[in-house]
Coordinates of C-alpha atoms in Angstrom, one line a residue:
X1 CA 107.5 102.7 144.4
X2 CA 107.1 99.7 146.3
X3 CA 104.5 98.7 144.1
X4 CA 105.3 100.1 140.9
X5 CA 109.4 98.4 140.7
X6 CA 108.2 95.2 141.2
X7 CA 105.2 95.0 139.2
X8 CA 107.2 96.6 136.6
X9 CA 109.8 93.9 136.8
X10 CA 107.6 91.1 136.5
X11 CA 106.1 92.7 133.3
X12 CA 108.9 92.8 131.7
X13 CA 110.4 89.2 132.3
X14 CA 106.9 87.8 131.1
X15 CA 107.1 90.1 128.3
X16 CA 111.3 88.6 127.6
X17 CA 111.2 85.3 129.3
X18 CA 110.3 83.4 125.7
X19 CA 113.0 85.3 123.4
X20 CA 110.2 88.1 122.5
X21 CA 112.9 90.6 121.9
X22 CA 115.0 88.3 119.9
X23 CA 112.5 87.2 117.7
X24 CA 111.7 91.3 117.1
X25 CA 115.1 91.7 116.5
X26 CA 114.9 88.8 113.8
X27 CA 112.0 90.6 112.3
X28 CA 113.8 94.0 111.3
X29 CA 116.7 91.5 110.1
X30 CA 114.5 90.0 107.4
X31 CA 112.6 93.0 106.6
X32 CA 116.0 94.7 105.7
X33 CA 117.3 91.3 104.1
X34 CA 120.0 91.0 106.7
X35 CA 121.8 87.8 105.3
X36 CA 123.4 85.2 108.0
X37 CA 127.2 85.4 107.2
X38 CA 127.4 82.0 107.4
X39 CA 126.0 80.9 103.6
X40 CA 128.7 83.5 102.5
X41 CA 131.2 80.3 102.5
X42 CA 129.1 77.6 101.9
X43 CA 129.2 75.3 100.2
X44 CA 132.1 77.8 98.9
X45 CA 134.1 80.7 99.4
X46 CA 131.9 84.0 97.8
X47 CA 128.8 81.4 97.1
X48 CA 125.3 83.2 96.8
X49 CA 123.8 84.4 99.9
X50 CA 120.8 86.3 98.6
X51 CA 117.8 87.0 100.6
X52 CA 114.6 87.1 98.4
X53 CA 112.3 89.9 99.2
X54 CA 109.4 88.1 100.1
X55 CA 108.9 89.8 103.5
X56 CA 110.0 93.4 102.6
X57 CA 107.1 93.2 99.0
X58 CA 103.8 92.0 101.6
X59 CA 104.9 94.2 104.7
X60 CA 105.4 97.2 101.9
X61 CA 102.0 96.5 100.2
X62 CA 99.7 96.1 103.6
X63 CA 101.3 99.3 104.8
X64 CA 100.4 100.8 101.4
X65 CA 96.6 99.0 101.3
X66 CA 96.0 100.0 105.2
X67 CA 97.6 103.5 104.6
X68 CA 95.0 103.6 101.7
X69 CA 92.2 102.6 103.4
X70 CA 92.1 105.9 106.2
X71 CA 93.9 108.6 104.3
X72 CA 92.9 107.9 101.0
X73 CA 89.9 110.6 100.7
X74 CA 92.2 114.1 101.5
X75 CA 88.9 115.5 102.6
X76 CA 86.8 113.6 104.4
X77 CA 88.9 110.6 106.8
X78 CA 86.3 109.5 109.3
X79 CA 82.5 109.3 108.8
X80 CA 80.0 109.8 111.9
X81 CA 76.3 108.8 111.9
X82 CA 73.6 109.6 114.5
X83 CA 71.9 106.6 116.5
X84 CA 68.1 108.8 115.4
X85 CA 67.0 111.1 113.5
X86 CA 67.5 113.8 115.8
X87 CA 71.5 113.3 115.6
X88 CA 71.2 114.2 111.7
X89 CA 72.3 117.8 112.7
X90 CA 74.6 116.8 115.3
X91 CA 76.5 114.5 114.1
X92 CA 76.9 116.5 110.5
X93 CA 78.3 119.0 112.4
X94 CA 81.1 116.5 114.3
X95 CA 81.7 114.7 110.9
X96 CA 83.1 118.0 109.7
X97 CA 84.7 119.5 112.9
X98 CA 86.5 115.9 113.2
X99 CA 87.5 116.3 109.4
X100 CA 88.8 119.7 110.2
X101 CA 90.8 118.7 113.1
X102 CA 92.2 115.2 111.8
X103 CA 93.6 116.8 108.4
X104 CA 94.8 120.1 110.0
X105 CA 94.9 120.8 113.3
X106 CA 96.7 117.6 115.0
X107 CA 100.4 117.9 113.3
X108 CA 101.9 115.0 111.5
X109 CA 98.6 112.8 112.4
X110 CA 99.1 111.3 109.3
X111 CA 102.6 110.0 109.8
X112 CA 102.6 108.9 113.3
X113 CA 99.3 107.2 112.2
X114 CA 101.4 105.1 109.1
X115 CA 104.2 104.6 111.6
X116 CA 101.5 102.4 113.5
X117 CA 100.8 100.8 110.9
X118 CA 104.3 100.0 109.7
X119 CA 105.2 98.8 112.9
X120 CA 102.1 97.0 113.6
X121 CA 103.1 94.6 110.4
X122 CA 106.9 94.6 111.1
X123 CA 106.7 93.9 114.6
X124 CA 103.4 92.7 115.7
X125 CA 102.1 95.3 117.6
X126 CA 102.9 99.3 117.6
X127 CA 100.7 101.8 120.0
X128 CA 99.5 105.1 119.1
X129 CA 100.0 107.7 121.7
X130 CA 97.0 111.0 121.7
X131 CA 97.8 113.5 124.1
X132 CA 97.1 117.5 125.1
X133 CA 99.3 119.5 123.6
X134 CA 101.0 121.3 126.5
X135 CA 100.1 124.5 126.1
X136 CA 97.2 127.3 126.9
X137 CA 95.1 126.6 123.7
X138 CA 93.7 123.3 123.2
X139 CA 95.0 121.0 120.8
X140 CA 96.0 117.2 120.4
X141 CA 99.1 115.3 119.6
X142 CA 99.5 112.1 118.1
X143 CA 102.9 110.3 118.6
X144 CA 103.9 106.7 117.3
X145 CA 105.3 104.1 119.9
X146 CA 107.6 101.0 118.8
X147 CA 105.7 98.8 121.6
X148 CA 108.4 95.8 121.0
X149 CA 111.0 98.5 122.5
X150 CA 108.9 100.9 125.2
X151 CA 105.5 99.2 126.1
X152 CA 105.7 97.3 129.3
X153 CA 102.2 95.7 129.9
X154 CA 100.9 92.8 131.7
X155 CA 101.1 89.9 128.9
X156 CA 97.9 88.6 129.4
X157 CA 95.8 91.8 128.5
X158 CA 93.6 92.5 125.5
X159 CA 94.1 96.6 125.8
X160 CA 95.3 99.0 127.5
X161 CA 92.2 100.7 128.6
X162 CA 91.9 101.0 132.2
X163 CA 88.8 98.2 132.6
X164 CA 91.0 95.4 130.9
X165 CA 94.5 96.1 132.6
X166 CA 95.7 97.5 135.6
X167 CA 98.7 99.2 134.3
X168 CA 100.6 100.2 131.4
X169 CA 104.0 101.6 131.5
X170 CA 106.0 103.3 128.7
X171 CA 110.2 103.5 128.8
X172 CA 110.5 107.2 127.6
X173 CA 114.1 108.2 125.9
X174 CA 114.8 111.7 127.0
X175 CA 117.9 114.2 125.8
X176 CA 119.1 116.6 127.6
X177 CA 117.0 119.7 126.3
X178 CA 114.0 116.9 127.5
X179 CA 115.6 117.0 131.2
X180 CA 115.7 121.1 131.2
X181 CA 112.5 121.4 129.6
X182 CA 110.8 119.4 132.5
X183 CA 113.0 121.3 135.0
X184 CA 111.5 124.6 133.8
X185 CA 108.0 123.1 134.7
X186 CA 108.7 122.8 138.2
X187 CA 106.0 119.5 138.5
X188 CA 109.0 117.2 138.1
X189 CA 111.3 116.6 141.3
X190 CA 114.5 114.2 141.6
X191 CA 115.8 114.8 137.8
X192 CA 119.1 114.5 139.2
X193 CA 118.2 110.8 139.5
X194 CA 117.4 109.8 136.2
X195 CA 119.3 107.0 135.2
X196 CA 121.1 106.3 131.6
X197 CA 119.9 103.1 131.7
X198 CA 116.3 101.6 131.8
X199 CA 117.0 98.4 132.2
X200 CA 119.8 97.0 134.3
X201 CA 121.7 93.3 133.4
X202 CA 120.6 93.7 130.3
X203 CA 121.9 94.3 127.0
X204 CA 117.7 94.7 125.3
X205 CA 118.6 98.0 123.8
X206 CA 122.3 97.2 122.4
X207 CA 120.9 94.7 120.1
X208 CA 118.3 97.1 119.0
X209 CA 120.9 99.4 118.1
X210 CA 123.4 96.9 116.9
X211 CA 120.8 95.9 114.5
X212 CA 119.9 99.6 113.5
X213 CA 123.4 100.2 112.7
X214 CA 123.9 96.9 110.4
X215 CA 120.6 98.5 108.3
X216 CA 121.5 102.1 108.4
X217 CA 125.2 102.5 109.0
X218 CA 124.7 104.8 111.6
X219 CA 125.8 104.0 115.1
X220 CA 123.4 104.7 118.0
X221 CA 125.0 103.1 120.8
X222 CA 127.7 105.8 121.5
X223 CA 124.9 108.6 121.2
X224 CA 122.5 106.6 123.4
X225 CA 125.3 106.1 125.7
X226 CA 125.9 109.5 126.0
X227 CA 123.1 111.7 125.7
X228 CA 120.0 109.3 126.4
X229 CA 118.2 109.5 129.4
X230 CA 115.5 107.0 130.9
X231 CA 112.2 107.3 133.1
X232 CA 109.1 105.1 132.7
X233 CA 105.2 106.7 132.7
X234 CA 102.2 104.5 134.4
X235 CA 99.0 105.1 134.2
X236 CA 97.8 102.5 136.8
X237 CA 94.7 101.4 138.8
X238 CA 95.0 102.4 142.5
X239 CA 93.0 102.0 145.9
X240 CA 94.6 104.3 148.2
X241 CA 94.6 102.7 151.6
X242 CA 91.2 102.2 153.5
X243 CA 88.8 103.2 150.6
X244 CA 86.8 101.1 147.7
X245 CA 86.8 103.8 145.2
X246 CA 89.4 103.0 142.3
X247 CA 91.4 106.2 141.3
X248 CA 93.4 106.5 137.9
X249 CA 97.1 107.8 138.4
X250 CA 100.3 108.8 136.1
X251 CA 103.6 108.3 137.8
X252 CA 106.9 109.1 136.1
X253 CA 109.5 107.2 137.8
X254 CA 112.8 105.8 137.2
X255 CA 113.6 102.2 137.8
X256 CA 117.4 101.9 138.6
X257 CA 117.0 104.9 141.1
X258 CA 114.0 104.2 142.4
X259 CA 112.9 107.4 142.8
X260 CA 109.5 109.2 141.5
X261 CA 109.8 112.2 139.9
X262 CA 105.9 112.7 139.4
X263 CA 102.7 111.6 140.9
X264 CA 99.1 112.8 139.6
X265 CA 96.1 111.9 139.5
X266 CA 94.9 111.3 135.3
X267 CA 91.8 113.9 135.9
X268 CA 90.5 112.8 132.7
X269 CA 90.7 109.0 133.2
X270 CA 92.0 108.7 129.4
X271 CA 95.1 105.8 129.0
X272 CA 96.0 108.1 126.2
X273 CA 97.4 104.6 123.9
X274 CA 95.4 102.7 120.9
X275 CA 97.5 99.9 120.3
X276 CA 97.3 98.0 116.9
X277 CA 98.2 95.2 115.3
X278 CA 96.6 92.9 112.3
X279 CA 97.9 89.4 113.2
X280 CA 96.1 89.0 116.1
X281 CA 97.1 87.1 119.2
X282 CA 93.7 86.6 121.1
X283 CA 93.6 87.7 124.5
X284 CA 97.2 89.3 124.9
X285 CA 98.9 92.4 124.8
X286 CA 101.3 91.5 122.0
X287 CA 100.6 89.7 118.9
X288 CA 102.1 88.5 115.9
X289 CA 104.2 89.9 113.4
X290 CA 104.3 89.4 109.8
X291 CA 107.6 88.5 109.1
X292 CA 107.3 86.1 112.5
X293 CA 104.3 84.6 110.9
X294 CA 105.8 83.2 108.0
X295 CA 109.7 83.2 108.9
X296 CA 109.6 79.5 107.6
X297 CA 108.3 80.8 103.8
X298 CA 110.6 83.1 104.1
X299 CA 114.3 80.8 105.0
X300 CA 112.7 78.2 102.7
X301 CA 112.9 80.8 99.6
X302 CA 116.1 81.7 100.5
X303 CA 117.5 78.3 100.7
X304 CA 115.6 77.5 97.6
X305 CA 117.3 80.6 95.6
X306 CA 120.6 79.5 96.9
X307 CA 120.4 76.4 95.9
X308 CA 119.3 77.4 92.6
X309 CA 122.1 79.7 92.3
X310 CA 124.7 77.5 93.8
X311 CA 123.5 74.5 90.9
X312 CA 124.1 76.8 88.0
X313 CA 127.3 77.7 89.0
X314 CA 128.1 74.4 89.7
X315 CA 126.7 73.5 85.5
X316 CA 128.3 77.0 84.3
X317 CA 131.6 75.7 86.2
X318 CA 131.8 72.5 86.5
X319 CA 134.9 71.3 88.9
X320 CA 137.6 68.8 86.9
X321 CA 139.6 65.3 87.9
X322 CA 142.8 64.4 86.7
X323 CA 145.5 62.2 87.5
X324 CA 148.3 62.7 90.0
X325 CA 150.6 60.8 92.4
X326 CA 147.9 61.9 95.8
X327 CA 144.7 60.8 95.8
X328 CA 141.9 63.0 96.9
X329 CA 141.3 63.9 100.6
X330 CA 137.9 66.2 101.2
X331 CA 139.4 67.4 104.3
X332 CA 142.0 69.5 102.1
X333 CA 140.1 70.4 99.5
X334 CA 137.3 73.1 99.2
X335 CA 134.7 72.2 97.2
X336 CA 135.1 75.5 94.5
X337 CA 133.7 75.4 90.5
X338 CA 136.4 75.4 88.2
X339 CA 138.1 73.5 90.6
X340 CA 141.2 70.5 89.7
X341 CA 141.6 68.2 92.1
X342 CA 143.8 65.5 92.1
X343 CA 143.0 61.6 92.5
X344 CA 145.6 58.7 91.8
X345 CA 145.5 56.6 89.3
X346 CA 142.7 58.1 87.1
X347 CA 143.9 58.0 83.8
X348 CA 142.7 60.6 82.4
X349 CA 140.4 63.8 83.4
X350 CA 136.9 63.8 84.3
X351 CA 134.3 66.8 84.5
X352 CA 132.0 66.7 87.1
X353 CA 128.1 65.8 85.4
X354 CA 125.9 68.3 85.1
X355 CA 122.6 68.0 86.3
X356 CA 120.1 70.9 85.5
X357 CA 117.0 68.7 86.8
X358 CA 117.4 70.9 90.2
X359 CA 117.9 74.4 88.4
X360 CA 114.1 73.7 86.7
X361 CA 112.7 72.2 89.9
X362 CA 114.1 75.5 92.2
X363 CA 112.3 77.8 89.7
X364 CA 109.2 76.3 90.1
X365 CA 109.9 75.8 94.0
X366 CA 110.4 79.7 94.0
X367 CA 106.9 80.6 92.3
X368 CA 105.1 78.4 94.3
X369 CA 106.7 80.2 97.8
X370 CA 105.7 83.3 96.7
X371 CA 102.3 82.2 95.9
X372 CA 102.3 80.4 99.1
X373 CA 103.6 83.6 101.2
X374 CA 101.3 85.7 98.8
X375 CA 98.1 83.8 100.3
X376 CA 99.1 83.5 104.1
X377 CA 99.6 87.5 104.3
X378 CA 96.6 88.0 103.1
X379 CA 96.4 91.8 101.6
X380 CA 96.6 90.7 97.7
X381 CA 97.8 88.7 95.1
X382 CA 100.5 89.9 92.2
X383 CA 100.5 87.1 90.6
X384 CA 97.2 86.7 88.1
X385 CA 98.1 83.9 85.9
X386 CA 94.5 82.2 85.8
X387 CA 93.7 80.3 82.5
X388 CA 90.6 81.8 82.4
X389 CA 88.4 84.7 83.4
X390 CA 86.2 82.8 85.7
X391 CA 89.5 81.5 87.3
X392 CA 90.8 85.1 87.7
X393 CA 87.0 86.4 89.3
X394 CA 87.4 83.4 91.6
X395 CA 90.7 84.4 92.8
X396 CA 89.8 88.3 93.0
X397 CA 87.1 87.2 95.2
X398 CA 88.9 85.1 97.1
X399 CA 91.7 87.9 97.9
X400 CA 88.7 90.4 99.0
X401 CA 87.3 88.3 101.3
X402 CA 90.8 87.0 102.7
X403 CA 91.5 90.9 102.5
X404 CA 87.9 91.6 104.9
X405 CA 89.6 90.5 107.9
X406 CA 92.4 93.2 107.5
X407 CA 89.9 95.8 106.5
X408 CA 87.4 95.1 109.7
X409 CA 90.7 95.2 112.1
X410 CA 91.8 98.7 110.0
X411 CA 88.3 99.9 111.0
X412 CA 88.1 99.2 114.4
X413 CA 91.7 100.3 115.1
X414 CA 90.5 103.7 113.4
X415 CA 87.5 103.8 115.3
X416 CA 89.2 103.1 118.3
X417 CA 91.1 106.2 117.5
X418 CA 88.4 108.3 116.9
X419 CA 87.0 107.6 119.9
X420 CA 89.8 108.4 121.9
X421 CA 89.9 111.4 120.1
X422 CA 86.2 112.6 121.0
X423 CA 86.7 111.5 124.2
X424 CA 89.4 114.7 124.4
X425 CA 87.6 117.1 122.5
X426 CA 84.0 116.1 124.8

């Protein structure tokens, strides 16, 4: 424990130091178009404050394209080939017992795989987790892993795998049925230590469910409060004392107890995680997301829209001047269509002019953004409106190859996979 609090604790203050929760916390607000309050009342009361979906259309069409690209054949998801010709047989034989066991024997593969995936693109980087099923007969799980919330990992790691990182811890929720479930295995010791709390002097996991509650309108904080239990899993590197031979290790433990409820050694030396991601950040543990990416496209449409929509209100109600015995003050009076405001010695009432110069210009602002946003992602374009058919080849070709990227990190995620997989089953 002396090693494992610490270490622990200085992976997750590199991991928060910069704001990287925040900015993860921004990310599911402009997936969800979570508007900020404050254009509700500017430039007056009930003015637009519309969040153009921008984000939510390229995060919802890569999930779809990368979805595609592994599940799309409902009978054959992986291919293997032999190195010679005497793994034709051989590998025949795998292709189909991989088949086999991807489509029917792991249970809701599938949708923790498209979780990853979802995640991946929403918050930069999401982990798959492949495990023995705990019980007699063998057989694998697959479980999805937010890694923005419950991966702690040393920043400045490529992977997880035991030969590029030294440790990898995962903050596990349990409820109470969890607790008597380990209980009744008997390899667990100290349960009446584990804490409610994960992460003390800090409020990382009320903003996670604030946030979850603006989008859903359910409230997790009283539940998590209540029924939610913490403990951490490592799989670490270790010397034991006086010897040169590295041993692999998993260690539950809980941080604000400091007490270890299990110690084993990871027989199999398998870090059970694939992590994946699609914006890549080269050399580190956590990369980009895709509404982090191009945040910027994003405000700037909104801005744009609203300023659109605030002009034609502005043309469809313009605000009047007429006579009266005070003259105008801006410090009393809202700026409103429709408006009548007073001003001394007029004569007679003025309209405000109309200018529609900025309604045209915003429309065309607004097509170019999406255009813009359309090319940066990177998975397609939805907007063919070439002049010609050699204009509309070029462009198809130059979405395919902009595309390649994405499609050689979707294979080497999946192969990654696979090979986790076959290190099991081997």
């Amino acid at each position: 424990i002396k090693y494992l609090e610490p270490a622990f604790a200085a992976d997750l203050m590199d991991k928060e130091e910069n704001g990287y929760h925040k900015k993860r916390i921004q990310d599911l607000e402009m997936y969800h178009g979570v508007t900020d309050p404050y254009f509700d009342n500017t430039p007056w009361p009930n003015a637009s404050n519309f969040h153009v979906p921008m984000t939510q259309v390229f995060v919802d069409e890569g999930h779809s394209r990368v979805d595609d690209l592994e599940w799309r054949d409902r009978k054959k998801i992986v291919s293997v080939g032999g190195i010679g010709r005497e793994d034709r047989w051989k590998a025949r034989d795998l292709e189909l017992f991989f088949n086999w066991q991807g489509l029917n024997d792991i249970v809701d593969f599938e949708r923790a795989d498209s979780a990853a995936n979802f995640w991946a693109l929403v918050q930069g980087t999401s982990d798959l987790k492949i495990i023995r099923r705990n019980r007699e007969e063998y057989g694998l799980e697959v479980h999805n892993i937010r890694s923005a919330e419950y991966m702690v990992v040393p920043v400045n790691r490529k992977s997880r795998e035991a030969k590029d990182c030294e440790r990898v811890s995962q903050i596990i929720p349990l409820g109470a049925e969890d607790l008597r479930e380990r209980v009744a295995i008997g390899q667990y010791r100290n349960l009446d230590a584990v804490a409610k709390s994960h992460l003390p002097g800090t409020l990382r996991e009320e903003e996670y469910d604030e946030i979850r509650g603006v989008v859903s309108g359910l409230s997790l904080s009283e539940k998590q409060m209540r029924d939610t239990w913490f403990v951490v899993e490592s799989y670490l590197s270790y010397y034991p004392l006086g010897s040169t031979r590295m041993r692999e290790l998993i260690v539950t433990w809980s941080p604000g107890s400091r007490k270890i409820h299990r110690k084993i050694p990871n027989e199999d030396a398998i870090r059970p995680y694939v992590e994946k991601y699609y914006y890549e950040n080269h050399g580190m543990a956590f990369h980009f997301s895709l509404p982090e990416k191009f945040r910027a496209i994003q405000m700037k449409a909104n801005y744009a829209d609203k300023q659109k929509t605030d002009a034609k209100d502005k043309a469809n109600s313009p605000a009047g001047f007429y006579d009266g015995e005070s003259g105008f003050d801006p410090r009393m009076h809202v700026r409103v269509p429709t408006a009548m405001h007073r001003i001394k010695n007029l004569g007679r009432i003025e309209w405000e002019p109309v200018n529609i110069a900025a309604i045209m210009h915003s429309d065309q602002e607004l097509k170019n953004l999406w255009e813009l946003y359309e090319k940066a992602a990177g998975f397609t374009y939805l907007t063919p409106d070439s002049k010609t058919l050699g204009q509309e080849v070029l462009k198809t070709q130059r979405a395919n190859t902009r595309f390649g990227s994405f499609y050689r990190l979707v294979n080497y995620h999946w192969k990654r996979t696979w090979d986790k997989i076959y290190a099991y089953d081997h």
